[in-house]
PDB file of C-alpha atoms in Angstrom:
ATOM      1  CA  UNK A   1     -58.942 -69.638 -16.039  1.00 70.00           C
ATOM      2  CA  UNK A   2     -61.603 -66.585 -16.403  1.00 74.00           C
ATOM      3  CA  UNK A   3     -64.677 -67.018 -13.695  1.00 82.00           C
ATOM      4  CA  UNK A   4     -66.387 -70.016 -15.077  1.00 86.00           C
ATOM      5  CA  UNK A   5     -69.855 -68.236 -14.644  1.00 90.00           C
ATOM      6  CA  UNK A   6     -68.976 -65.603 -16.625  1.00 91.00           C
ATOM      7  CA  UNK A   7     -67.745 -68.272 -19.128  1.00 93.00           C
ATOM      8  CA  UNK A   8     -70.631 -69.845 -19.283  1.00 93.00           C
ATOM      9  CA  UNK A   9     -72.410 -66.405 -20.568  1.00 94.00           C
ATOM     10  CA  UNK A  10     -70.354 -66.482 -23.190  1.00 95.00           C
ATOM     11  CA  UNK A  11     -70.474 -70.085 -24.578  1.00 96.00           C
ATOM     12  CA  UNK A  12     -74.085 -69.941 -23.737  1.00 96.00           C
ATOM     13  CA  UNK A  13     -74.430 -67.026 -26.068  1.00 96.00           C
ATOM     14  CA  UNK A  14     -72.230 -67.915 -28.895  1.00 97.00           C
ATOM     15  CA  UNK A  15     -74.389 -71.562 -28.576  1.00 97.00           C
ATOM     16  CA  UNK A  16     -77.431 -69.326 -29.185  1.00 97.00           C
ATOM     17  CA  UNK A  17     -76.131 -67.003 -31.885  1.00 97.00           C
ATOM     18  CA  UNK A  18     -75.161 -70.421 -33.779  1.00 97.00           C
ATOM     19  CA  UNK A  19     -77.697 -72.942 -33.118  1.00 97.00           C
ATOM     20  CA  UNK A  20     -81.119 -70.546 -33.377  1.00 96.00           C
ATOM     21  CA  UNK A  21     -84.374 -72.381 -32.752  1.00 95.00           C
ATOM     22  CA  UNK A  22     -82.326 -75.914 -33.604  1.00 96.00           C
ATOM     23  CA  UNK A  23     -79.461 -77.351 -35.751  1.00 96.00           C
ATOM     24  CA  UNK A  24     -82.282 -78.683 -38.650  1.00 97.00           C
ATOM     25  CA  UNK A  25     -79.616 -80.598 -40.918  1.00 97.00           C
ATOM     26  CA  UNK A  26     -78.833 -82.547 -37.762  1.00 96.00           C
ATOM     27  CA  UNK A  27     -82.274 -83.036 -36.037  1.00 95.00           C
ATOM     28  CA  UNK A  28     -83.490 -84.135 -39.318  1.00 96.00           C
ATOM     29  CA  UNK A  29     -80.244 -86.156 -40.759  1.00 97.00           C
ATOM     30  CA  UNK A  30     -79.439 -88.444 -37.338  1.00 96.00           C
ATOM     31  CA  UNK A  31     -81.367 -90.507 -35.235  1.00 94.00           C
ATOM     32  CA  UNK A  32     -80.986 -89.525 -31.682  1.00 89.00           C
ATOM     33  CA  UNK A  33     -79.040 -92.021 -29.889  1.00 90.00           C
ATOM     34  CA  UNK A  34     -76.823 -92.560 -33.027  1.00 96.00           C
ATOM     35  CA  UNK A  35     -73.483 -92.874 -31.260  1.00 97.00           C
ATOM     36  CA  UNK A  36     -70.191 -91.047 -32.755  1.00 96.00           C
ATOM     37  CA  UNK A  37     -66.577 -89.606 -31.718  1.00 97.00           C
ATOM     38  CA  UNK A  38     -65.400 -86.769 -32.860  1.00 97.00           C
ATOM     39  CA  UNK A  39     -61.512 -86.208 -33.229  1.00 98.00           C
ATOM     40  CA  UNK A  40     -59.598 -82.760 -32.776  1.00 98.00           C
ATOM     41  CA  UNK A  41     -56.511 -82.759 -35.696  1.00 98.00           C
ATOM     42  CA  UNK A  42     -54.080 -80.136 -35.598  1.00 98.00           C
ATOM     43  CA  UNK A  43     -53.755 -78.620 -39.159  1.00 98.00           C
ATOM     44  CA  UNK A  44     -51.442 -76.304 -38.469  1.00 98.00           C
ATOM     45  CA  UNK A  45     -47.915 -75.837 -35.740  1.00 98.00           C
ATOM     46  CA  UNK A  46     -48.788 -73.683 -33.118  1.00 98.00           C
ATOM     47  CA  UNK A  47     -49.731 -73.565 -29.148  1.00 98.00           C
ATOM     48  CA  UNK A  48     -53.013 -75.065 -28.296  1.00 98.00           C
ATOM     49  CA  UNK A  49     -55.220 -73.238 -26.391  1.00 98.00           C
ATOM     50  CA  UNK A  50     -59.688 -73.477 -25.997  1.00 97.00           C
ATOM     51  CA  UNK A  51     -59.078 -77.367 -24.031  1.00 97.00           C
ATOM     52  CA  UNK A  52     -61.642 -75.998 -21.056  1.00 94.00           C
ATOM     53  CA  UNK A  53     -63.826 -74.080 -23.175  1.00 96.00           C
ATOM     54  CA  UNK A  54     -64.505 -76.533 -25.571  1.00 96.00           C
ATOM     55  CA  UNK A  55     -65.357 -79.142 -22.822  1.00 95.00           C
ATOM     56  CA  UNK A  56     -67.849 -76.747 -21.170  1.00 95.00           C
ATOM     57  CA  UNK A  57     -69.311 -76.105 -25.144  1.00 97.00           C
ATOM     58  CA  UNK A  58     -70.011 -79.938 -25.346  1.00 97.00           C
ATOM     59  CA  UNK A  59     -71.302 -80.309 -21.845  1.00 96.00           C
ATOM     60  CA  UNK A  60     -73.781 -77.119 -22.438  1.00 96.00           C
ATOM     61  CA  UNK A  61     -75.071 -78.926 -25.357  1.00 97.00           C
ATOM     62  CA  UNK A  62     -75.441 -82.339 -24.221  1.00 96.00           C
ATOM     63  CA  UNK A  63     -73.904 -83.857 -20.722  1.00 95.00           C
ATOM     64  CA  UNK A  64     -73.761 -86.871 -22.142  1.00 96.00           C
ATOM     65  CA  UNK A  65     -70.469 -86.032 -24.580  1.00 97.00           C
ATOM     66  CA  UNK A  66     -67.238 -87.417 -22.811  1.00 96.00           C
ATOM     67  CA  UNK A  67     -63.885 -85.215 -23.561  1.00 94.00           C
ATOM     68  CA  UNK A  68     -61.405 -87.238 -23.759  1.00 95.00           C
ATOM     69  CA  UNK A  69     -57.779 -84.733 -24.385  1.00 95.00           C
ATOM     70  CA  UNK A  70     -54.124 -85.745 -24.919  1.00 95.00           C
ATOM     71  CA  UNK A  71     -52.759 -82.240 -24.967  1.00 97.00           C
ATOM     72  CA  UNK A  72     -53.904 -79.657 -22.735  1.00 97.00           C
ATOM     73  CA  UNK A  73     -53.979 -76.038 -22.516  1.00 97.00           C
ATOM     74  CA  UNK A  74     -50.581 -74.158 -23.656  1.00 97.00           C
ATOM     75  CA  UNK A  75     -49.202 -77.338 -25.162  1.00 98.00           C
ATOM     76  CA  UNK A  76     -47.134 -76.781 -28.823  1.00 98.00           C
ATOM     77  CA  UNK A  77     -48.740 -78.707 -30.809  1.00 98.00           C
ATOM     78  CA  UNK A  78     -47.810 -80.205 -34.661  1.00 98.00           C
ATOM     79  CA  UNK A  79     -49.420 -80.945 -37.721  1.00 98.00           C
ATOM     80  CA  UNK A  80     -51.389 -83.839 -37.934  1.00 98.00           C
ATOM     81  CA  UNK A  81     -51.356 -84.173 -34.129  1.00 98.00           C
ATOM     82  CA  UNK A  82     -54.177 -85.479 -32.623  1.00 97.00           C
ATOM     83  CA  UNK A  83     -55.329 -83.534 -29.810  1.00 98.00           C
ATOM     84  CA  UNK A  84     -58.126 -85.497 -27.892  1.00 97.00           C
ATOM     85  CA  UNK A  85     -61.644 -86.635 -28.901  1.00 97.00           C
ATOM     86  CA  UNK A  86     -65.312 -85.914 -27.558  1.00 98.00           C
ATOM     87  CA  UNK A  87     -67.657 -89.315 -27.525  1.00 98.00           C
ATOM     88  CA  UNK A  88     -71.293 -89.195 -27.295  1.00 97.00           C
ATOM     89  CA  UNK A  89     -74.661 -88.804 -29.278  1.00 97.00           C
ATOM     90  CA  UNK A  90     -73.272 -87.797 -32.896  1.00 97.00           C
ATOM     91  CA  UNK A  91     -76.076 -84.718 -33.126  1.00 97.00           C
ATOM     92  CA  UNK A  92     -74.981 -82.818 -30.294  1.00 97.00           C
ATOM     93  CA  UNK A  93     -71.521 -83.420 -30.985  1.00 97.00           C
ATOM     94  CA  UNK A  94     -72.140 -81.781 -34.912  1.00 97.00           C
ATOM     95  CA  UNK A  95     -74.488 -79.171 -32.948  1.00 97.00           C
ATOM     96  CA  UNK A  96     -71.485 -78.169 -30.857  1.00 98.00           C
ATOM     97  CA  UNK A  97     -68.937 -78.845 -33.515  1.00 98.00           C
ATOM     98  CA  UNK A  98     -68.708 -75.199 -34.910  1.00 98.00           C
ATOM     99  CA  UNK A  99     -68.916 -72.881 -31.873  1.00 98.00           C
ATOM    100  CA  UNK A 100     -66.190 -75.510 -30.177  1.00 98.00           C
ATOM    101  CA  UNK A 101     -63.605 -75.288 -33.102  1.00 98.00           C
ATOM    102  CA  UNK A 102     -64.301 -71.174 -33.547  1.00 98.00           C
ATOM    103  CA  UNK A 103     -63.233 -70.446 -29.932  1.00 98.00           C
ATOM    104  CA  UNK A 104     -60.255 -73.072 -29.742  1.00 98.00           C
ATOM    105  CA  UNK A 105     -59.081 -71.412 -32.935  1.00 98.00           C
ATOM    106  CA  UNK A 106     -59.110 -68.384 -32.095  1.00 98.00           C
ATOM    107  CA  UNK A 107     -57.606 -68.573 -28.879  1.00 98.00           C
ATOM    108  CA  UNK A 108     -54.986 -71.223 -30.049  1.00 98.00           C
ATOM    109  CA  UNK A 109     -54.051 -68.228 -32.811  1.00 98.00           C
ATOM    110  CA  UNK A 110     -53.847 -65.454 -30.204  1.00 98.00           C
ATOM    111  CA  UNK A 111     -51.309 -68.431 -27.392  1.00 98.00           C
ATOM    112  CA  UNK A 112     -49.688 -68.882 -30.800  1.00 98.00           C
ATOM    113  CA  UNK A 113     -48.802 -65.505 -31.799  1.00 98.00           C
ATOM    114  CA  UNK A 114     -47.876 -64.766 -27.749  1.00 98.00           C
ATOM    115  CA  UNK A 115     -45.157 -67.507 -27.746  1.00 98.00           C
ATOM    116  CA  UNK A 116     -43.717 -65.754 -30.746  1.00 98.00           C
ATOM    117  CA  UNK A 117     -43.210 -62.382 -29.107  1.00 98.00           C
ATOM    118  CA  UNK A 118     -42.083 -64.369 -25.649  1.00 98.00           C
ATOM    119  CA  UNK A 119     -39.796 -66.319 -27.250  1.00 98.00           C
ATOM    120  CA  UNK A 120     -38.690 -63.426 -29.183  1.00 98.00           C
ATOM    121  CA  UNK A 121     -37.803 -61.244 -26.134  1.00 98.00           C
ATOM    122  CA  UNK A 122     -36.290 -63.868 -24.075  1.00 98.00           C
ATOM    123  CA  UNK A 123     -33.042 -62.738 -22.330  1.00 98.00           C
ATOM    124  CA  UNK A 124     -34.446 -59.538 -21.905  1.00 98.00           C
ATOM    125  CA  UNK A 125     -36.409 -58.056 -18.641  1.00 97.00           C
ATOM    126  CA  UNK A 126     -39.197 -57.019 -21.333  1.00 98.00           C
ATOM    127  CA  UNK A 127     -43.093 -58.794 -20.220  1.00 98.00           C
ATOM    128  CA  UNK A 128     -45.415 -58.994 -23.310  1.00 98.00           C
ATOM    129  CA  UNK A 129     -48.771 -57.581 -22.456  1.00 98.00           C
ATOM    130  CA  UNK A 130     -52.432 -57.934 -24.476  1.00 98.00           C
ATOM    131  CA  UNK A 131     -54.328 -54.385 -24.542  1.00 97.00           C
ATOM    132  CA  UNK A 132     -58.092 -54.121 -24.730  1.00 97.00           C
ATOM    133  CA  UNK A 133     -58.154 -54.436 -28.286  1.00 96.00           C
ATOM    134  CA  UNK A 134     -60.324 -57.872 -28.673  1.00 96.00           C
ATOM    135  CA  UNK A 135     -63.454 -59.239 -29.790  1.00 93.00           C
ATOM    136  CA  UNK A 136     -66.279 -57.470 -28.106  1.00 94.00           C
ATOM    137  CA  UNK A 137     -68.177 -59.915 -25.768  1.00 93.00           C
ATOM    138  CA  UNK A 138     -64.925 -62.046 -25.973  1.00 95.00           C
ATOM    139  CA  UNK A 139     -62.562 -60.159 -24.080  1.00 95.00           C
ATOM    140  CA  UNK A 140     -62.484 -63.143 -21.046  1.00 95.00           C
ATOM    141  CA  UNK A 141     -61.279 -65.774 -23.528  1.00 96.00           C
ATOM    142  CA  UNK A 142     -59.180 -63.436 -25.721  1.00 97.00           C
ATOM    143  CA  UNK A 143     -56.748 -62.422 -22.549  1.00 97.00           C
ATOM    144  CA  UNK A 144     -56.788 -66.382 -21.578  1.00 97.00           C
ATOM    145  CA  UNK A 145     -54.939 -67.376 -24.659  1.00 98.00           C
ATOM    146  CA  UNK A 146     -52.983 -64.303 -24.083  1.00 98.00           C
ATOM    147  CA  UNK A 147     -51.639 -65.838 -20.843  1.00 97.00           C
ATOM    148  CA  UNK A 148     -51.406 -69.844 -22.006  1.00 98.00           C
ATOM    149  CA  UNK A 149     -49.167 -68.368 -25.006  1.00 98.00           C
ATOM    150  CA  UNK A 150     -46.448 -66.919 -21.914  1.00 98.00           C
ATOM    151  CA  UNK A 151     -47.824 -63.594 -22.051  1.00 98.00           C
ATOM    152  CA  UNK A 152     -49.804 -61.398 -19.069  1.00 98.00           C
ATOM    153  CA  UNK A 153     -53.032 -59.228 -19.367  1.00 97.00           C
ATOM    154  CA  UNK A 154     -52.928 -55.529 -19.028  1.00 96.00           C
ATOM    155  CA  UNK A 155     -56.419 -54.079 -17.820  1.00 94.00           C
ATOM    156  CA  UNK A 156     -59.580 -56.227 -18.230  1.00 93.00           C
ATOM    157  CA  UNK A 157     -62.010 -53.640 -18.108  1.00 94.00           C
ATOM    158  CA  UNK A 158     -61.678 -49.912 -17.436  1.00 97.00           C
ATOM    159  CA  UNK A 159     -62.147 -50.345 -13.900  1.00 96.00           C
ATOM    160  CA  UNK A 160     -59.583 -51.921 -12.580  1.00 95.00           C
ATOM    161  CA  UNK A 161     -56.479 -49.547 -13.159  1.00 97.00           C
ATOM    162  CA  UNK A 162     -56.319 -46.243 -13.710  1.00 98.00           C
ATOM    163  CA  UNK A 163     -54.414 -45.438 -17.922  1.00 98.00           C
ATOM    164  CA  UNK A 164     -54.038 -41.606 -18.210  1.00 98.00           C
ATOM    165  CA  UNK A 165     -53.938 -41.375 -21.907  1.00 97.00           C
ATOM    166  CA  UNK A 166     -53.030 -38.483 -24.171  1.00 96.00           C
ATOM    167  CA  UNK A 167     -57.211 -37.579 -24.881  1.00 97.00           C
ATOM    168  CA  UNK A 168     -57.236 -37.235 -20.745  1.00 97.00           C
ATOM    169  CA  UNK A 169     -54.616 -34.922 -20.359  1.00 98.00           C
ATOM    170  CA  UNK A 170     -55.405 -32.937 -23.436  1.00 97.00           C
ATOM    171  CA  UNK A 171     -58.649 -32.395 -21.790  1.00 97.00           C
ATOM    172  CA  UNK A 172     -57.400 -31.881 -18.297  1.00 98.00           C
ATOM    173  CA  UNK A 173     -54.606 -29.458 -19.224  1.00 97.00           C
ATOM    174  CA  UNK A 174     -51.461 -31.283 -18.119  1.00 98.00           C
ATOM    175  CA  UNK A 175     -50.417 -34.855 -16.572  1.00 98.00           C
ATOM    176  CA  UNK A 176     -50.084 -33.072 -13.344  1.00 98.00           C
ATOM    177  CA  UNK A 177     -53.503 -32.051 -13.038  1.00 98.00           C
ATOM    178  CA  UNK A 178     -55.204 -35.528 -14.285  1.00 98.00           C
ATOM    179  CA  UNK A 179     -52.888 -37.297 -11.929  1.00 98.00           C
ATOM    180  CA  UNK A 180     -54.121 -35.071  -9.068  1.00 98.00           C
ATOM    181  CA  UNK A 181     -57.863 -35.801  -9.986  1.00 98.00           C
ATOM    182  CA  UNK A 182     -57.601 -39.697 -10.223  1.00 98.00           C
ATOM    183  CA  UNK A 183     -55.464 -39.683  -6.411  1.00 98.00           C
ATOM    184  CA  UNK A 184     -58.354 -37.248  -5.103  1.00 98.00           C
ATOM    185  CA  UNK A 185     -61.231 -39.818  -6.325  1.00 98.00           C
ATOM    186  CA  UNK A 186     -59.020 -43.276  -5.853  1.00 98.00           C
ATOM    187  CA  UNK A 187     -60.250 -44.486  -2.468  1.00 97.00           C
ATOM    188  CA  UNK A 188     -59.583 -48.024  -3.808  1.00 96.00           C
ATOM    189  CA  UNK A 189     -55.956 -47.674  -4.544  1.00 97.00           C
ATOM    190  CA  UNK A 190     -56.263 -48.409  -8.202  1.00 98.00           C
ATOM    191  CA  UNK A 191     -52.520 -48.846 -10.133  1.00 98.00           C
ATOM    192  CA  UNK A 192     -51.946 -45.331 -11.958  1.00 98.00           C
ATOM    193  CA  UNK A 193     -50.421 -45.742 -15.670  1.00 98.00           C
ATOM    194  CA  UNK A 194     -49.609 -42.797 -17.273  1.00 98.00           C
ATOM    195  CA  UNK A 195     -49.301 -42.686 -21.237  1.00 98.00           C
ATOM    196  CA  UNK A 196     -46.142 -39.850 -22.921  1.00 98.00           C
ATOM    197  CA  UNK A 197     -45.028 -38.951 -26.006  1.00 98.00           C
ATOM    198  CA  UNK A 198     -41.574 -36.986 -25.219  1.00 98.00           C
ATOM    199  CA  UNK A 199     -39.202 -36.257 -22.679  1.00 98.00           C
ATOM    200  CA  UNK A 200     -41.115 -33.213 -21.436  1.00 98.00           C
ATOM    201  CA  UNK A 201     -43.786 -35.639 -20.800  1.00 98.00           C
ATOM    202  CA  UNK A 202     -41.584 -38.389 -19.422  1.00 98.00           C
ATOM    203  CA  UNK A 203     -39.886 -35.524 -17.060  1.00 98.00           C
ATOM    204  CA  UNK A 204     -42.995 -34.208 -15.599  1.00 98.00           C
ATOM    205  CA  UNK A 205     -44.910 -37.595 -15.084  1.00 98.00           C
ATOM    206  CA  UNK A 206     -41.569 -39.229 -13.371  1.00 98.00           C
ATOM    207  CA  UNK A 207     -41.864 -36.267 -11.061  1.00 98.00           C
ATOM    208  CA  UNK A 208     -45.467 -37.270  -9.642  1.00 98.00           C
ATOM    209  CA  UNK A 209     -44.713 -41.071  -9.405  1.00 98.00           C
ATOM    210  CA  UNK A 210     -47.373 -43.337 -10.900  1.00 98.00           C
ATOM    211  CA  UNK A 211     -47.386 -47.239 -11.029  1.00 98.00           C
ATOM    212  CA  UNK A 212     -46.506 -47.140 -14.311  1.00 98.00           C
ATOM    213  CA  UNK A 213     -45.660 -44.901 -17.247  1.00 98.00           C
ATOM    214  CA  UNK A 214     -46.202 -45.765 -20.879  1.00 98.00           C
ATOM    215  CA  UNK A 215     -43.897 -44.856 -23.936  1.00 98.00           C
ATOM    216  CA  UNK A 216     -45.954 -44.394 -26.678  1.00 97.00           C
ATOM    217  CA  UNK A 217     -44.842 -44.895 -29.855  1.00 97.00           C
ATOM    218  CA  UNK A 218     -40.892 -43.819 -28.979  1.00 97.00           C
ATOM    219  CA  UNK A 219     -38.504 -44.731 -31.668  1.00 97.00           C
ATOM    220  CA  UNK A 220     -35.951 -47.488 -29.410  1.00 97.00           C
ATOM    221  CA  UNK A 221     -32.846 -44.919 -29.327  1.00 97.00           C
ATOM    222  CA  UNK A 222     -34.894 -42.587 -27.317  1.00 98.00           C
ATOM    223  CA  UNK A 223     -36.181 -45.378 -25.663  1.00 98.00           C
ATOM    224  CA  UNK A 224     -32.794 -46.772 -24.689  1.00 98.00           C
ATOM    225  CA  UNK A 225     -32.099 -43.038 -22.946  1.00 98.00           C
ATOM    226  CA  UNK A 226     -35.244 -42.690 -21.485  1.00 98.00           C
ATOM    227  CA  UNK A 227     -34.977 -45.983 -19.758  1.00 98.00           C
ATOM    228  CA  UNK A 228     -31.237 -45.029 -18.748  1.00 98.00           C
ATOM    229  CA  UNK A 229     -32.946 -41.640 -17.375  1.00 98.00           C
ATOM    230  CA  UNK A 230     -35.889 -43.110 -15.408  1.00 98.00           C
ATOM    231  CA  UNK A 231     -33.505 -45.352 -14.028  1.00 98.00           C
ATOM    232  CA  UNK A 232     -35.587 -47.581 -12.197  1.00 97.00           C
ATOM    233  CA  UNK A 233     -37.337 -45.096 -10.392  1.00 98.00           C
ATOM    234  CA  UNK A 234     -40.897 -45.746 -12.363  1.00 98.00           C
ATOM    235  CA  UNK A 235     -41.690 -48.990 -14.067  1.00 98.00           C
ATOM    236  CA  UNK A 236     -42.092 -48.425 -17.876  1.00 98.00           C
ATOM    237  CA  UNK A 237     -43.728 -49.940 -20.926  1.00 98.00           C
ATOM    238  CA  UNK A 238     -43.301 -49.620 -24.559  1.00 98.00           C
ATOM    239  CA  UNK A 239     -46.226 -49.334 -26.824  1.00 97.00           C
ATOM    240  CA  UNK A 240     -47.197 -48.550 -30.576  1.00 95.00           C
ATOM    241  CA  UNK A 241     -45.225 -49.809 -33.538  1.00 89.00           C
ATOM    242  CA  UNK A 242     -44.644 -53.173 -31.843  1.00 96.00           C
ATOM    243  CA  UNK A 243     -44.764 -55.956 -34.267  1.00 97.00           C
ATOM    244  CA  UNK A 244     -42.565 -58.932 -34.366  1.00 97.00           C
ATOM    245  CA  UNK A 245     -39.953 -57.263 -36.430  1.00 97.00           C
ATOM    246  CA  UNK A 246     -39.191 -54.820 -34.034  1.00 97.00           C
ATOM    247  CA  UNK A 247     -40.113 -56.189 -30.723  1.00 98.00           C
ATOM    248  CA  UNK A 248     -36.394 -57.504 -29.770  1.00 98.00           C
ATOM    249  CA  UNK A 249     -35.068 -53.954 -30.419  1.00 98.00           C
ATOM    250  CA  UNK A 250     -37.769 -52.152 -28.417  1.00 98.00           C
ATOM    251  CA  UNK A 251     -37.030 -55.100 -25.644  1.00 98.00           C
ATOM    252  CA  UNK A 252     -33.568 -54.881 -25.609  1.00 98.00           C
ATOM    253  CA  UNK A 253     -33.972 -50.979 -24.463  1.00 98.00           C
ATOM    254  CA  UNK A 254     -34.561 -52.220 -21.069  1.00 98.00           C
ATOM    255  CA  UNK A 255     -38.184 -51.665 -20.606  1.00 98.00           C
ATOM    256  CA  UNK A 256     -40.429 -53.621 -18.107  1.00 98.00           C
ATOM    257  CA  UNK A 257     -43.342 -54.141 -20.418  1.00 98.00           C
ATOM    258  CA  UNK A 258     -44.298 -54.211 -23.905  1.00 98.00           C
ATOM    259  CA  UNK A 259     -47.968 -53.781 -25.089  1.00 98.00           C
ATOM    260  CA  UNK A 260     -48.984 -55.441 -28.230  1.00 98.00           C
ATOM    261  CA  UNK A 261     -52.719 -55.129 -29.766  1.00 97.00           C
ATOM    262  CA  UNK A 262     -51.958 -57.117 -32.585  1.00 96.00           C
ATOM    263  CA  UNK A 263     -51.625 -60.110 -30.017  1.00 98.00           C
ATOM    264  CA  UNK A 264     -55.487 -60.223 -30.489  1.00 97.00           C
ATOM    265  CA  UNK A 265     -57.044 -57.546 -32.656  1.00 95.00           C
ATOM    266  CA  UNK A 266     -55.642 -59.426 -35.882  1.00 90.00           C
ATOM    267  CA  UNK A 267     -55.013 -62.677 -34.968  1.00 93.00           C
ATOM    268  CA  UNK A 268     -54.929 -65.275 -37.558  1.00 96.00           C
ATOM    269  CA  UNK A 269     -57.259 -68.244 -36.534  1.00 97.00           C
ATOM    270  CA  UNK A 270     -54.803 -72.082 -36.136  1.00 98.00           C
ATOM    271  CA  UNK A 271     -55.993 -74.511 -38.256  1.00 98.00           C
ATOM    272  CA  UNK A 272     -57.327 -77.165 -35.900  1.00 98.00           C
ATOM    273  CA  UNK A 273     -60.588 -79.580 -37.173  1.00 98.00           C
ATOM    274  CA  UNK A 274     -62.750 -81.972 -36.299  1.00 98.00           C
ATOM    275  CA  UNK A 275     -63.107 -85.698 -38.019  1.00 97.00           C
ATOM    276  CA  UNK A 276     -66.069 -87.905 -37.441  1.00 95.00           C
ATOM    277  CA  UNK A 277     -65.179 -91.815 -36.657  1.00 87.00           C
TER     278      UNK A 277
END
């Protein structure tokens, strides 16, 4: 679970982006203290994810909603499934309704999507990783689903690891002379990636030893002897041209890691909605 502070910027401002200066139809449709439930229904197969967030959503908008779940957090879930209910005054609970059921869709698409490259890669050494490629001012919930589908987060932000991509060394010259830079300014110890495109590459960044070195977009028979070169000596990871078509083949080359943007920069929302009683 992110920092629940910085959650609670988030929800807060999604809350604000939806609701504006008040949700008129209900203010003006619903007395008060008109009593409701609302109940999640799955619509759709697929690995629930959003359980916390939605609770906090409620709770921002009124503390008097009670959440009331039956699945939690990284559950599968099926069609028609009921997944828990929130009981309370009726016009927060349709105040609340949309931003709720955005986020838990969202992220229950991205855990979805996850469990179908983890399960796809199984019997392999190969970790499925999320990139940086999410919603801006979602990132936080975005690499949470990542992680309740099975998968693990690469970088959160840029500052907390050190990716040496090809723009970098194009700009510094060669690998070797980025790689120097970063160790002369990394009094925090920082991991090191290093991003190459062909053996030359792979050759000369093996030779200076970083955490981690990244083989973009490397058709899997090179990758297979590239991994047999490396030989254990630098942890690698696959990335470009992963999709779930070709993720077993890149996996079974023996890489560490596999990066996949498509775990959240095209994610198709689950179905999941919310019925009145």
């Amino acid at each position: 679970m992110p920092d629940l502070a910085e959650l609670q910027v988030i929800i807060q401002r999604a809350l604000a982006e939806d609701i504006g200066r008040g949700d008129v139809t209900s203010l003006w449709t619903l007395p008060p203290d008109l009593p409701g439930r609302g109940v999640f229904v799955a619509k759709a197969d697929g690995i629930l994810a959003g359980v916390e967030v939605v609770q906090q959503v409620f709770h921002q908008v009124s503390p008097d909603i009670v959440f009331e779940f039956q699945k939690a957090d990284g559950d599968p879930i099926r069609y028609g499934d009921r997944l828990g209910s929130v009981i309370g005054p009726l016009q927060a609970i349709l105040t609340a309704e949309r931003t709720a059921l955005n986020l838990m869709q969202r992220m229950s698409g991205i855990a979805t999507l996850t469990r179908r490259y983890v399960d796809l890669v199984k019997g392999t050494r190969a970790v499925i990783l999320d990139t940086r490629k999410t919603v801006p001012g979602l990132r936080l919930v975005d690499k949470w689903a990542v992680r309740l589908g099975g998968g693990q987060n690469h970088r959160l932000r840029l500052d907390d690891m050190v990716l040496i991509k090809d723009n970098h060394i194009a700009a510094c010259g060669s690998i070797t002379v980025a790689v120097e830079r970063v160790r002369a300014h990394n009094t925090q110890n920082l991991p090191i990636e290093v991003e190459v495109k062909n053996w030359a590459e792979l050759e000369e960044a093996v030779a200076l030893r970083p955490d981690r070195i990244m083989l973009d977009n490397i058709p899997p028979a090179e990758m297979t002897r590239m991994v047999a070169w490396v030989a254990g000596r630098v942890p690698l990871e696959a990335s470009g041209g992963v999709n779930l078509e070709t993720v077993r083949a890149i996996a079974e080359t023996g890489v560490d890691y596999i990066s996949v943007g498509a775990l959240t920069h095209s994610v198709t929302a689950l179905d999941i909605s919310l019925e009145v009683e």
